[in-house]
Amino acid sequence: QVQLVESGGGLVKPGGSLRLSCAASGFTFSDYYMSWIRQAPGKGLEWVSYISSSGTTIYYADSVKGRFTISRDNAKNSLYLQMNSLRAEDTAVYYCARDQAARRGGPFSDYWGQGTLVTVSS
Amino acid sequence: QSVLTQPPSVSGAPGQRVTISCTGSSSNIGAGYDVHWYQQLPGTAPKLLIYGNNNRPSGVPDRFSGSKSGTSASLAITGLQAEDEADYYCQSYDSSLSHVVFGGGTKLTVL
C-alpha cells in the first residue's frame, strides 16, 4: 500500500533553516510527480511546491519562492523540502503528497502523508 | 483570500443532502480546468474525495458526487452521516498563477 512518511519538522527561530524529508513506499516513486502542501494552524490548505518525476520541472508558490527548494532522490524513494529564511507565517503542518495528472490543468494529490509540524518562533 | 471561494460552513441533518460550492474565475474553473475535492476529518491528513470534476477514487461511497458548470463547481453529499463531519476543500489549476490553487475550505456539521 502507498505510504508517505514525513519527518524533519520542529521548532526553529525566524531566519533559520529546516529540511523536511518524505519517505515513500508501496509504489514506483520515480513514476510520479510529488508535492508539498501546508496547513497553518486552524487554516486551510496551501500548495507550496511540486516536482516532476525526473526532478527537471519544479514550481513554487510565490510565498516561498527564493526561500524553499524542493528536490527528490529517486534512488532513495525520498522527497525533500529545504526551507531557508523561515518566517513566522511559515508555521504549519507540511504534507507530502503523491500527484496524478489531471485531464485538464495541474495535478491532484491522490495520497498524502500524515504531515510534519514546523513552528517558526523566537 | 483564496482564489477559489467556498462557504465557511454548511450543515445538515442525518440522511439529508447538502452541497458545497466552489466559485472560481475565468483563469481557473472557468478556463475548463478540472476541479478536485478533498475531505479532511478532524486531526487527520486530507483524503482525495473527487477528482476530475466528478470521479470517485476506489473506496469513496457514491453518496459523494461532484459537478462543474461555468466558473463554479459543487460537491454534493446525499444520505448525510455523522462520519461525514469534516472539512472539505476544492482544488483546481490557475493559469494566471501557473500553479494549483485550493479553496478556503468548508466545515460540514452534521446536526
JSON list of C-alpha atoms in Angstrom, two decimals:
[
{"chain": "A", "resi": 1, "resn": "GLN", "atom": "CA", "xyz": [0.00, 0.00, 0.00]},
{"chain": "A", "resi": 2, "resn": "VAL", "atom": "CA", "xyz": [1.10, 3.56, -0.65]},
{"chain": "A", "resi": 3, "resn": "GLN", "atom": "CA", "xyz": [2.85, 5.14, 2.32]},
{"chain": "A", "resi": 4, "resn": "LEU", "atom": "CA", "xyz": [4.28, 8.61, 2.69]},
{"chain": "A", "resi": 5, "resn": "VAL", "atom": "CA", "xyz": [6.07, 9.45, 5.92]},
{"chain": "A", "resi": 6, "resn": "GLU", "atom": "CA", "xyz": [7.29, 12.99, 6.57]},
{"chain": "A", "resi": 7, "resn": "SER", "atom": "CA", "xyz": [10.00, 13.90, 9.05]},
{"chain": "A", "resi": 8, "resn": "GLY", "atom": "CA", "xyz": [12.24, 16.82, 9.95]},
{"chain": "A", "resi": 9, "resn": "GLY", "atom": "CA", "xyz": [9.73, 19.24, 11.41]},
{"chain": "A", "resi": 10, "resn": "GLY", "atom": "CA", "xyz": [10.32, 21.10, 14.64]},
{"chain": "A", "resi": 11, "resn": "LEU", "atom": "CA", "xyz": [10.83, 24.46, 16.30]},
{"chain": "A", "resi": 12, "resn": "VAL", "atom": "CA", "xyz": [13.10, 26.93, 14.55]},
{"chain": "A", "resi": 13, "resn": "LYS", "atom": "CA", "xyz": [13.83, 30.61, 15.07]},
{"chain": "A", "resi": 14, "resn": "PRO", "atom": "CA", "xyz": [12.89, 33.23, 12.47]},
{"chain": "A", "resi": 15, "resn": "GLY", "atom": "CA", "xyz": [15.54, 33.37, 9.80]},
{"chain": "A", "resi": 16, "resn": "GLY", "atom": "CA", "xyz": [16.55, 29.78, 10.46]},
{"chain": "A", "resi": 17, "resn": "SER", "atom": "CA", "xyz": [16.53, 26.73, 8.21]},
{"chain": "A", "resi": 18, "resn": "LEU", "atom": "CA", "xyz": [14.96, 23.31, 8.25]},
{"chain": "A", "resi": 19, "resn": "ARG", "atom": "CA", "xyz": [14.99, 20.35, 5.88]},
{"chain": "A", "resi": 20, "resn": "LEU", "atom": "CA", "xyz": [11.90, 18.18, 5.58]},
{"chain": "A", "resi": 21, "resn": "SER", "atom": "CA", "xyz": [12.02, 14.65, 4.22]},
{"chain": "A", "resi": 22, "resn": "CYS", "atom": "CA", "xyz": [9.31, 12.36, 2.91]},
{"chain": "A", "resi": 23, "resn": "ALA", "atom": "CA", "xyz": [9.94, 8.62, 2.62]},
{"chain": "A", "resi": 24, "resn": "ALA", "atom": "CA", "xyz": [7.77, 6.93, 0.02]},
{"chain": "A", "resi": 25, "resn": "SER", "atom": "CA", "xyz": [6.91, 3.25, -0.29]},
{"chain": "A", "resi": 26, "resn": "GLY", "atom": "CA", "xyz": [4.34, 0.98, -1.88]},
{"chain": "A", "resi": 27, "resn": "PHE", "atom": "CA", "xyz": [4.63, 2.45, -5.39]},
{"chain": "A", "resi": 28, "resn": "THR", "atom": "CA", "xyz": [7.22, 3.25, -8.05]},
{"chain": "A", "resi": 29, "resn": "PHE", "atom": "CA", "xyz": [8.33, 6.62, -6.71]},
{"chain": "A", "resi": 30, "resn": "SER", "atom": "CA", "xyz": [10.20, 7.62, -9.86]},
{"chain": "A", "resi": 31, "resn": "ASP", "atom": "CA", "xyz": [6.98, 7.47, -11.91]},
{"chain": "A", "resi": 32, "resn": "TYR", "atom": "CA", "xyz": [5.16, 10.24, -10.03]},
{"chain": "A", "resi": 33, "resn": "TYR", "atom": "CA", "xyz": [5.13, 13.98, -9.59]},
{"chain": "A", "resi": 34, "resn": "MET", "atom": "CA", "xyz": [5.23, 14.89, -5.90]},
{"chain": "A", "resi": 35, "resn": "SER", "atom": "CA", "xyz": [4.05, 17.94, -3.96]},
{"chain": "A", "resi": 36, "resn": "TRP", "atom": "CA", "xyz": [4.44, 19.71, -0.66]},
{"chain": "A", "resi": 37, "resn": "ILE", "atom": "CA", "xyz": [1.25, 21.26, 0.71]},
{"chain": "A", "resi": 38, "resn": "ARG", "atom": "CA", "xyz": [0.99, 23.06, 4.04]},
{"chain": "A", "resi": 39, "resn": "GLN", "atom": "CA", "xyz": [-1.71, 23.98, 6.52]},
{"chain": "A", "resi": 40, "resn": "ALA", "atom": "CA", "xyz": [-1.24, 26.72, 9.09]},
{"chain": "A", "resi": 41, "resn": "PRO", "atom": "CA", "xyz": [-2.88, 26.04, 12.48]},
{"chain": "A", "resi": 42, "resn": "GLY", "atom": "CA", "xyz": [-6.64, 26.34, 12.14]},
{"chain": "A", "resi": 43, "resn": "LYS", "atom": "CA", "xyz": [-6.35, 27.41, 8.49]},
{"chain": "A", "resi": 44, "resn": "GLY", "atom": "CA", "xyz": [-6.89, 25.92, 5.05]},
{"chain": "A", "resi": 45, "resn": "LEU", "atom": "CA", "xyz": [-4.61, 24.12, 2.66]},
{"chain": "A", "resi": 46, "resn": "GLU", "atom": "CA", "xyz": [-1.90, 26.00, 0.77]},
{"chain": "A", "resi": 47, "resn": "TRP", "atom": "CA", "xyz": [0.03, 24.43, -2.10]},
{"chain": "A", "resi": 48, "resn": "VAL", "atom": "CA", "xyz": [3.78, 25.03, -1.65]},
{"chain": "A", "resi": 49, "resn": "SER", "atom": "CA", "xyz": [5.70, 23.29, -4.43]},
{"chain": "A", "resi": 50, "resn": "TYR", "atom": "CA", "xyz": [5.76, 20.37, -6.81]},
{"chain": "A", "resi": 51, "resn": "ILE", "atom": "CA", "xyz": [8.42, 18.48, -8.69]},
{"chain": "A", "resi": 52, "resn": "SER", "atom": "CA", "xyz": [8.20, 16.29, -11.76]},
{"chain": "A", "resi": 53, "resn": "SER", "atom": "CA", "xyz": [9.04, 12.60, -11.68]},
{"chain": "A", "resi": 54, "resn": "SER", "atom": "CA", "xyz": [12.55, 13.21, -13.03]},
{"chain": "A", "resi": 55, "resn": "GLY", "atom": "CA", "xyz": [13.09, 16.36, -10.98]},
{"chain": "A", "resi": 56, "resn": "THR", "atom": "CA", "xyz": [13.56, 18.56, -14.02]},
{"chain": "A", "resi": 57, "resn": "THR", "atom": "CA", "xyz": [10.31, 20.54, -13.67]},
{"chain": "A", "resi": 58, "resn": "ILE", "atom": "CA", "xyz": [9.69, 22.45, -10.45]},
{"chain": "A", "resi": 59, "resn": "TYR", "atom": "CA", "xyz": [7.14, 25.05, -9.39]},
{"chain": "A", "resi": 60, "resn": "TYR", "atom": "CA", "xyz": [6.82, 27.12, -6.21]},
{"chain": "A", "resi": 61, "resn": "ALA", "atom": "CA", "xyz": [4.16, 29.24, -4.64]},
{"chain": "A", "resi": 62, "resn": "ASP", "atom": "CA", "xyz": [5.10, 32.92, -4.65]},
{"chain": "A", "resi": 63, "resn": "SER", "atom": "CA", "xyz": [5.07, 32.90, -0.84]},
{"chain": "A", "resi": 64, "resn": "VAL", "atom": "CA", "xyz": [8.08, 30.55, -0.70]},
{"chain": "A", "resi": 65, "resn": "LYS", "atom": "CA", "xyz": [9.88, 31.26, -3.98]},
{"chain": "A", "resi": 66, "resn": "GLY", "atom": "CA", "xyz": [13.55, 32.01, -3.41]},
{"chain": "A", "resi": 67, "resn": "ARG", "atom": "CA", "xyz": [13.49, 30.61, 0.14]},
{"chain": "A", "resi": 68, "resn": "PHE", "atom": "CA", "xyz": [12.37, 26.97, -0.28]},
{"chain": "A", "resi": 69, "resn": "THR", "atom": "CA", "xyz": [13.90, 24.31, -2.51]},
{"chain": "A", "resi": 70, "resn": "ILE", "atom": "CA", "xyz": [12.16, 21.07, -3.42]},
{"chain": "A", "resi": 71, "resn": "SER", "atom": "CA", "xyz": [14.21, 18.07, -4.52]},
{"chain": "A", "resi": 72, "resn": "ARG", "atom": "CA", "xyz": [13.97, 14.30, -4.78]},
{"chain": "A", "resi": 73, "resn": "ASP", "atom": "CA", "xyz": [16.20, 11.26, -4.77]},
{"chain": "A", "resi": 74, "resn": "ASN", "atom": "CA", "xyz": [14.53, 8.54, -6.81]},
{"chain": "A", "resi": 75, "resn": "ALA", "atom": "CA", "xyz": [17.16, 6.00, -5.77]},
{"chain": "A", "resi": 76, "resn": "LYS", "atom": "CA", "xyz": [16.17, 6.55, -2.15]},
{"chain": "A", "resi": 77, "resn": "ASN", "atom": "CA", "xyz": [12.43, 6.97, -2.80]},
{"chain": "A", "resi": 78, "resn": "SER", "atom": "CA", "xyz": [12.59, 10.28, -1.00]},
{"chain": "A", "resi": 79, "resn": "LEU", "atom": "CA", "xyz": [11.27, 13.81, -1.40]},
{"chain": "A", "resi": 80, "resn": "TYR", "atom": "CA", "xyz": [12.78, 16.83, 0.32]},
{"chain": "A", "resi": 81, "resn": "LEU", "atom": "CA", "xyz": [11.96, 20.43, 1.12]},
{"chain": "A", "resi": 82, "resn": "GLN", "atom": "CA", "xyz": [14.83, 22.69, 2.14]},
{"chain": "A", "resi": 83, "resn": "MET", "atom": "CA", "xyz": [13.38, 25.71, 3.91]},
{"chain": "A", "resi": 84, "resn": "ASN", "atom": "CA", "xyz": [15.59, 28.77, 4.46]},
{"chain": "A", "resi": 85, "resn": "SER", "atom": "CA", "xyz": [14.93, 32.26, 5.83]},
{"chain": "A", "resi": 86, "resn": "LEU", "atom": "CA", "xyz": [11.94, 30.93, 7.73]},
{"chain": "A", "resi": 87, "resn": "ARG", "atom": "CA", "xyz": [9.25, 33.34, 8.90]},
{"chain": "A", "resi": 88, "resn": "ALA", "atom": "CA", "xyz": [6.52, 33.11, 11.49]},
{"chain": "A", "resi": 89, "resn": "GLU", "atom": "CA", "xyz": [3.98, 32.77, 8.70]},
{"chain": "A", "resi": 90, "resn": "ASP", "atom": "CA", "xyz": [5.66, 29.55, 7.55]},
{"chain": "A", "resi": 91, "resn": "THR", "atom": "CA", "xyz": [4.39, 27.86, 10.72]},
{"chain": "A", "resi": 92, "resn": "ALA", "atom": "CA", "xyz": [2.25, 24.98, 9.51]},
{"chain": "A", "resi": 93, "resn": "VAL", "atom": "CA", "xyz": [1.84, 21.26, 9.15]},
{"chain": "A", "resi": 94, "resn": "TYR", "atom": "CA", "xyz": [3.67, 20.28, 5.96]},
{"chain": "A", "resi": 95, "resn": "TYR", "atom": "CA", "xyz": [2.23, 17.40, 3.96]},
{"chain": "A", "resi": 96, "resn": "CYS", "atom": "CA", "xyz": [3.98, 15.38, 1.31]},
{"chain": "A", "resi": 97, "resn": "ALA", "atom": "CA", "xyz": [1.63, 14.16, -1.41]},
{"chain": "A", "resi": 98, "resn": "ARG", "atom": "CA", "xyz": [1.74, 11.92, -4.47]},
{"chain": "A", "resi": 99, "resn": "ASP", "atom": "CA", "xyz": [0.37, 13.58, -7.58]},
{"chain": "A", "resi": 100, "resn": "GLN", "atom": "CA", "xyz": [-1.64, 12.36, -10.54]},
{"chain": "A", "resi": 101, "resn": "ALA", "atom": "CA", "xyz": [-2.02, 14.22, -13.82]},
{"chain": "A", "resi": 102, "resn": "ALA", "atom": "CA", "xyz": [-5.40, 15.84, -14.33]},
{"chain": "A", "resi": 103, "resn": "ARG", "atom": "CA", "xyz": [-7.14, 15.60, -17.68]},
{"chain": "A", "resi": 104, "resn": "ARG", "atom": "CA", "xyz": [-7.02, 19.40, -17.84]},
{"chain": "A", "resi": 105, "resn": "GLY", "atom": "CA", "xyz": [-4.90, 21.55, -15.57]},
{"chain": "A", "resi": 106, "resn": "GLY", "atom": "CA", "xyz": [-2.42, 20.90, -12.82]},
{"chain": "A", "resi": 107, "resn": "PRO", "atom": "CA", "xyz": [-2.02, 17.66, -10.86]},
{"chain": "A", "resi": 108, "resn": "PHE", "atom": "CA", "xyz": [-4.15, 16.49, -7.99]},
{"chain": "A", "resi": 109, "resn": "SER", "atom": "CA", "xyz": [-2.89, 14.59, -4.96]},
{"chain": "A", "resi": 110, "resn": "ASP", "atom": "CA", "xyz": [-4.19, 11.07, -4.50]},
{"chain": "A", "resi": 111, "resn": "TYR", "atom": "CA", "xyz": [-2.15, 10.10, -1.42]},
{"chain": "A", "resi": 112, "resn": "TRP", "atom": "CA", "xyz": [-0.99, 12.26, 1.47]},
{"chain": "A", "resi": 113, "resn": "GLY", "atom": "CA", "xyz": [1.40, 11.70, 4.34]},
{"chain": "A", "resi": 114, "resn": "GLN", "atom": "CA", "xyz": [0.41, 12.36, 7.95]},
{"chain": "A", "resi": 115, "resn": "GLY", "atom": "CA", "xyz": [2.27, 15.68, 7.97]},
{"chain": "A", "resi": 116, "resn": "THR", "atom": "CA", "xyz": [5.09, 17.19, 10.00]},
{"chain": "A", "resi": 117, "resn": "LEU", "atom": "CA", "xyz": [4.72, 20.35, 12.07]},
{"chain": "A", "resi": 118, "resn": "VAL", "atom": "CA", "xyz": [7.05, 23.26, 11.53]},
{"chain": "A", "resi": 119, "resn": "THR", "atom": "CA", "xyz": [6.93, 26.03, 14.12]},
{"chain": "A", "resi": 120, "resn": "VAL", "atom": "CA", "xyz": [8.82, 29.25, 13.49]},
{"chain": "A", "resi": 121, "resn": "SER", "atom": "CA", "xyz": [9.10, 31.25, 16.68]},
{"chain": "A", "resi": 122, "resn": "SER", "atom": "CA", "xyz": [11.68, 33.03, 18.79]},
{"chain": "B", "resi": 1, "resn": "GLN", "atom": "CA", "xyz": [-8.02, 35.36, 0.45]},
{"chain": "B", "resi": 2, "resn": "SER", "atom": "CA", "xyz": [-8.32, 32.14, -1.55]},
{"chain": "B", "resi": 3, "resn": "VAL", "atom": "CA", "xyz": [-8.51, 32.10, -5.33]},
{"chain": "B", "resi": 4, "resn": "LEU", "atom": "CA", "xyz": [-11.38, 29.61, -5.08]},
{"chain": "B", "resi": 5, "resn": "THR", "atom": "CA", "xyz": [-14.26, 30.68, -2.83]},
{"chain": "B", "resi": 6, "resn": "GLN", "atom": "CA", "xyz": [-16.11, 28.21, -0.62]},
{"chain": "B", "resi": 7, "resn": "PRO", "atom": "CA", "xyz": [-18.71, 28.87, 2.09]},
{"chain": "B", "resi": 8, "resn": "PRO", "atom": "CA", "xyz": [-17.02, 28.67, 5.52]},
{"chain": "B", "resi": 9, "resn": "SER", "atom": "CA", "xyz": [-19.64, 26.27, 6.83]},
{"chain": "B", "resi": 10, "resn": "VAL", "atom": "CA", "xyz": [-22.63, 24.16, 5.89]},
{"chain": "B", "resi": 11, "resn": "SER", "atom": "CA", "xyz": [-24.79, 21.86, 7.96]},
{"chain": "B", "resi": 12, "resn": "GLY", "atom": "CA", "xyz": [-27.43, 19.21, 7.59]},
{"chain": "B", "resi": 13, "resn": "ALA", "atom": "CA", "xyz": [-29.28, 16.55, 9.49]},
{"chain": "B", "resi": 14, "resn": "PRO", "atom": "CA", "xyz": [-28.51, 12.85, 9.11]},
{"chain": "B", "resi": 15, "resn": "GLY", "atom": "CA", "xyz": [-29.99, 11.49, 5.91]},
{"chain": "B", "resi": 16, "resn": "GLN", "atom": "CA", "xyz": [-30.25, 14.89, 4.26]},
{"chain": "B", "resi": 17, "resn": "ARG", "atom": "CA", "xyz": [-28.46, 16.18, 1.15]},
{"chain": "B", "resi": 18, "resn": "VAL", "atom": "CA", "xyz": [-26.00, 19.04, 1.31]},
{"chain": "B", "resi": 19, "resn": "THR", "atom": "CA", "xyz": [-23.98, 20.81, -1.33]},
{"chain": "B", "resi": 20, "resn": "ILE", "atom": "CA", "xyz": [-20.74, 22.74, -1.06]},
{"chain": "B", "resi": 21, "resn": "SER", "atom": "CA", "xyz": [-19.95, 25.31, -3.72]},
{"chain": "B", "resi": 22, "resn": "CYS", "atom": "CA", "xyz": [-16.57, 26.31, -5.08]},
{"chain": "B", "resi": 23, "resn": "THR", "atom": "CA", "xyz": [-16.52, 29.53, -7.09]},
{"chain": "B", "resi": 24, "resn": "GLY", "atom": "CA", "xyz": [-13.59, 30.48, -9.27]},
{"chain": "B", "resi": 25, "resn": "SER", "atom": "CA", "xyz": [-12.95, 32.66, -12.28]},
{"chain": "B", "resi": 26, "resn": "SER", "atom": "CA", "xyz": [-12.02, 32.62, -15.94]},
{"chain": "B", "resi": 27, "resn": "SER", "atom": "CA", "xyz": [-8.40, 31.78, -15.14]},
{"chain": "B", "resi": 28, "resn": "ASN", "atom": "CA", "xyz": [-9.19, 28.57, -13.28]},
{"chain": "B", "resi": 29, "resn": "ILE", "atom": "CA", "xyz": [-12.52, 26.72, -13.23]},
{"chain": "B", "resi": 30, "resn": "GLY", "atom": "CA", "xyz": [-13.95, 28.90, -16.00]},
{"chain": "B", "resi": 31, "resn": "ALA", "atom": "CA", "xyz": [-10.97, 28.07, -18.20]},
{"chain": "B", "resi": 32, "resn": "GLY", "atom": "CA", "xyz": [-12.05, 24.45, -18.17]},
{"chain": "B", "resi": 33, "resn": "TYR", "atom": "CA", "xyz": [-9.52, 23.15, -15.68]},
{"chain": "B", "resi": 34, "resn": "ASP", "atom": "CA", "xyz": [-10.53, 20.14, -13.63]},
{"chain": "B", "resi": 35, "resn": "VAL", "atom": "CA", "xyz": [-11.79, 20.51, -10.08]},
{"chain": "B", "resi": 36, "resn": "HIS", "atom": "CA", "xyz": [-10.87, 18.07, -7.34]},
{"chain": "B", "resi": 37, "resn": "TRP", "atom": "CA", "xyz": [-12.26, 17.69, -3.83]},
{"chain": "B", "resi": 38, "resn": "TYR", "atom": "CA", "xyz": [-10.63, 16.58, -0.58]},
{"chain": "B", "resi": 39, "resn": "GLN", "atom": "CA", "xyz": [-12.10, 15.55, 2.75]},
{"chain": "B", "resi": 40, "resn": "GLN", "atom": "CA", "xyz": [-10.19, 16.26, 5.96]},
{"chain": "B", "resi": 41, "resn": "LEU", "atom": "CA", "xyz": [-11.52, 14.51, 9.03]},
{"chain": "B", "resi": 42, "resn": "PRO", "atom": "CA", "xyz": [-10.61, 16.13, 12.37]},
{"chain": "B", "resi": 43, "resn": "GLY", "atom": "CA", "xyz": [-6.95, 15.67, 13.22]},
{"chain": "B", "resi": 44, "resn": "THR", "atom": "CA", "xyz": [-6.10, 13.78, 10.05]},
{"chain": "B", "resi": 45, "resn": "ALA", "atom": "CA", "xyz": [-4.49, 14.41, 6.68]},
{"chain": "B", "resi": 46, "resn": "PRO", "atom": "CA", "xyz": [-6.67, 15.33, 3.70]},
{"chain": "B", "resi": 47, "resn": "LYS", "atom": "CA", "xyz": [-8.01, 12.50, 1.59]},
{"chain": "B", "resi": 48, "resn": "LEU", "atom": "CA", "xyz": [-8.90, 12.65, -2.11]},
{"chain": "B", "resi": 49, "resn": "LEU", "atom": "CA", "xyz": [-12.68, 12.51, -2.46]},
{"chain": "B", "resi": 50, "resn": "ILE", "atom": "CA", "xyz": [-13.44, 13.52, -6.06]},
{"chain": "B", "resi": 51, "resn": "TYR", "atom": "CA", "xyz": [-11.04, 14.00, -8.97]},
{"chain": "B", "resi": 52, "resn": "GLY", "atom": "CA", "xyz": [-11.56, 15.30, -12.48]},
{"chain": "B", "resi": 53, "resn": "ASN", "atom": "CA", "xyz": [-14.79, 17.11, -11.54]},
{"chain": "B", "resi": 54, "resn": "ASN", "atom": "CA", "xyz": [-16.94, 14.03, -10.98]},
{"chain": "B", "resi": 55, "resn": "ASN", "atom": "CA", "xyz": [-14.83, 10.89, -10.49]},
{"chain": "B", "resi": 56, "resn": "ARG", "atom": "CA", "xyz": [-14.62, 8.96, -7.24]},
{"chain": "B", "resi": 57, "resn": "PRO", "atom": "CA", "xyz": [-11.47, 7.09, -6.23]},
{"chain": "B", "resi": 58, "resn": "SER", "atom": "CA", "xyz": [-11.94, 3.48, -5.27]},
{"chain": "B", "resi": 59, "resn": "GLY", "atom": "CA", "xyz": [-13.49, 3.21, -1.83]},
{"chain": "B", "resi": 60, "resn": "VAL", "atom": "CA", "xyz": [-15.32, 6.54, -1.82]},
{"chain": "B", "resi": 61, "resn": "PRO", "atom": "CA", "xyz": [-19.08, 5.96, -1.40]},
{"chain": "B", "resi": 62, "resn": "ASP", "atom": "CA", "xyz": [-21.37, 7.02, -4.22]},
{"chain": "B", "resi": 63, "resn": "ARG", "atom": "CA", "xyz": [-23.11, 9.33, -1.74]},
{"chain": "B", "resi": 64, "resn": "PHE", "atom": "CA", "xyz": [-20.40, 11.80, -2.77]},
{"chain": "B", "resi": 65, "resn": "SER", "atom": "CA", "xyz": [-20.61, 13.41, -6.20]},
{"chain": "B", "resi": 66, "resn": "GLY", "atom": "CA", "xyz": [-19.10, 16.37, -7.98]},
{"chain": "B", "resi": 67, "resn": "SER", "atom": "CA", "xyz": [-20.23, 18.67, -10.75]},
{"chain": "B", "resi": 68, "resn": "LYS", "atom": "CA", "xyz": [-18.93, 21.70, -12.59]},
{"chain": "B", "resi": 69, "resn": "SER", "atom": "CA", "xyz": [-20.57, 24.47, -14.58]},
{"chain": "B", "resi": 70, "resn": "GLY", "atom": "CA", "xyz": [-19.07, 27.70, -15.83]},
{"chain": "B", "resi": 71, "resn": "THR", "atom": "CA", "xyz": [-16.81, 29.22, -13.20]},
{"chain": "B", "resi": 72, "resn": "SER", "atom": "CA", "xyz": [-18.16, 27.09, -10.34]},
{"chain": "B", "resi": 73, "resn": "ALA", "atom": "CA", "xyz": [-18.13, 23.55, -9.07]},
{"chain": "B", "resi": 74, "resn": "SER", "atom": "CA", "xyz": [-20.12, 21.74, -6.42]},
{"chain": "B", "resi": 75, "resn": "LEU", "atom": "CA", "xyz": [-19.73, 18.78, -4.12]},
{"chain": "B", "resi": 76, "resn": "ALA", "atom": "CA", "xyz": [-22.95, 17.01, -3.17]},
{"chain": "B", "resi": 77, "resn": "ILE", "atom": "CA", "xyz": [-23.31, 14.63, -0.27]},
{"chain": "B", "resi": 78, "resn": "THR", "atom": "CA", "xyz": [-26.52, 12.61, -0.01]},
{"chain": "B", "resi": 79, "resn": "GLY", "atom": "CA", "xyz": [-27.70, 10.46, 2.88]},
{"chain": "B", "resi": 80, "resn": "LEU", "atom": "CA", "xyz": [-25.64, 12.53, 5.30]},
{"chain": "B", "resi": 81, "resn": "GLN", "atom": "CA", "xyz": [-23.94, 10.53, 8.05]},
{"chain": "B", "resi": 82, "resn": "ALA", "atom": "CA", "xyz": [-22.27, 11.56, 11.29]},
{"chain": "B", "resi": 83, "resn": "GLU", "atom": "CA", "xyz": [-18.89, 10.42, 9.97]},
{"chain": "B", "resi": 84, "resn": "ASP", "atom": "CA", "xyz": [-19.14, 12.92, 7.11]},
{"chain": "B", "resi": 85, "resn": "GLU", "atom": "CA", "xyz": [-18.48, 15.74, 9.58]},
{"chain": "B", "resi": 86, "resn": "ALA", "atom": "CA", "xyz": [-15.22, 17.16, 8.27]},
{"chain": "B", "resi": 87, "resn": "ASP", "atom": "CA", "xyz": [-13.59, 19.99, 6.35]},
{"chain": "B", "resi": 88, "resn": "TYR", "atom": "CA", "xyz": [-13.92, 19.88, 2.58]},
{"chain": "B", "resi": 89, "resn": "TYR", "atom": "CA", "xyz": [-11.58, 21.59, 0.11]},
{"chain": "B", "resi": 90, "resn": "CYS", "atom": "CA", "xyz": [-11.83, 22.15, -3.63]},
{"chain": "B", "resi": 91, "resn": "GLN", "atom": "CA", "xyz": [-8.75, 22.43, -5.82]},
{"chain": "B", "resi": 92, "resn": "SER", "atom": "CA", "xyz": [-8.09, 23.48, -9.39]},
{"chain": "B", "resi": 93, "resn": "TYR", "atom": "CA", "xyz": [-5.36, 25.00, -11.55]},
{"chain": "B", "resi": 94, "resn": "ASP", "atom": "CA", "xyz": [-4.98, 28.70, -12.19]},
{"chain": "B", "resi": 95, "resn": "SER", "atom": "CA", "xyz": [-3.38, 29.82, -15.43]},
{"chain": "B", "resi": 96, "resn": "SER", "atom": "CA", "xyz": [-2.61, 33.32, -14.13]},
{"chain": "B", "resi": 97, "resn": "LEU", "atom": "CA", "xyz": [-0.66, 31.91, -11.18]},
{"chain": "B", "resi": 98, "resn": "SER", "atom": "CA", "xyz": [0.62, 28.87, -13.10]},
{"chain": "B", "resi": 99, "resn": "HIS", "atom": "CA", "xyz": [0.01, 26.51, -10.21]},
{"chain": "B", "resi": 100, "resn": "VAL", "atom": "CA", "xyz": [-2.69, 24.62, -8.36]},
{"chain": "B", "resi": 101, "resn": "VAL", "atom": "CA", "xyz": [-4.97, 26.52, -6.00]},
{"chain": "B", "resi": 102, "resn": "PHE", "atom": "CA", "xyz": [-7.21, 25.47, -3.14]},
{"chain": "B", "resi": 103, "resn": "GLY", "atom": "CA", "xyz": [-10.48, 26.82, -1.88]},
{"chain": "B", "resi": 104, "resn": "GLY", "atom": "CA", "xyz": [-10.56, 28.14, 1.66]},
{"chain": "B", "resi": 105, "resn": "GLY", "atom": "CA", "xyz": [-12.36, 25.06, 2.91]},
{"chain": "B", "resi": 106, "resn": "THR", "atom": "CA", "xyz": [-15.87, 24.35, 4.19]},
{"chain": "B", "resi": 107, "resn": "LYS", "atom": "CA", "xyz": [-16.67, 22.86, 7.56]},
{"chain": "B", "resi": 108, "resn": "LEU", "atom": "CA", "xyz": [-19.56, 20.42, 7.37]},
{"chain": "B", "resi": 109, "resn": "THR", "atom": "CA", "xyz": [-21.52, 19.92, 10.57]},
{"chain": "B", "resi": 110, "resn": "VAL", "atom": "CA", "xyz": [-23.93, 17.02, 10.88]},
{"chain": "B", "resi": 111, "resn": "LEU", "atom": "CA", "xyz": [-26.68, 18.17, 13.21]}
]
